[in-house]
C-alpha cells in the first residue's frame, strides 16, 4: 500500500481482520436463526424472485 506508514498498514490489517470476524459472526447468527431461514425460504419461493433467478 503506497503512501501509508508501517503502523498505518498494521492498523488497517487489524481493522480488516476485526471487520471480517464481525461479518462472520453475523453470518453465522443469521444462518443459525430458524426464523431468518424461514423468511429466506419464503422470499426465494416468491414468483418474482423465481422469475429473476430463473
Coordinates of C-alpha atoms in Angstrom, one line a residue, residues 41-54:
X41 CA -37.2 -19.6 2.0
X42 CA -40.4 -17.6 1.8
X43 CA -38.6 -14.9 -0.2
X44 CA -37.0 -17.5 -2.5
X45 CA -40.4 -19.0 -3.2
X46 CA -41.9 -15.8 -4.4
X47 CA -42.7 -15.8 -8.1
X48 CA -40.8 -12.6 -8.8
X49 CA -37.6 -14.0 -7.3
X50 CA -38.0 -17.2 -9.2
X51 CA -38.5 -15.2 -12.4
X52 CA -35.4 -13.2 -11.9
X53 CA -33.3 -16.2 -10.8
X54 CA -34.9 -18.4 -13.4

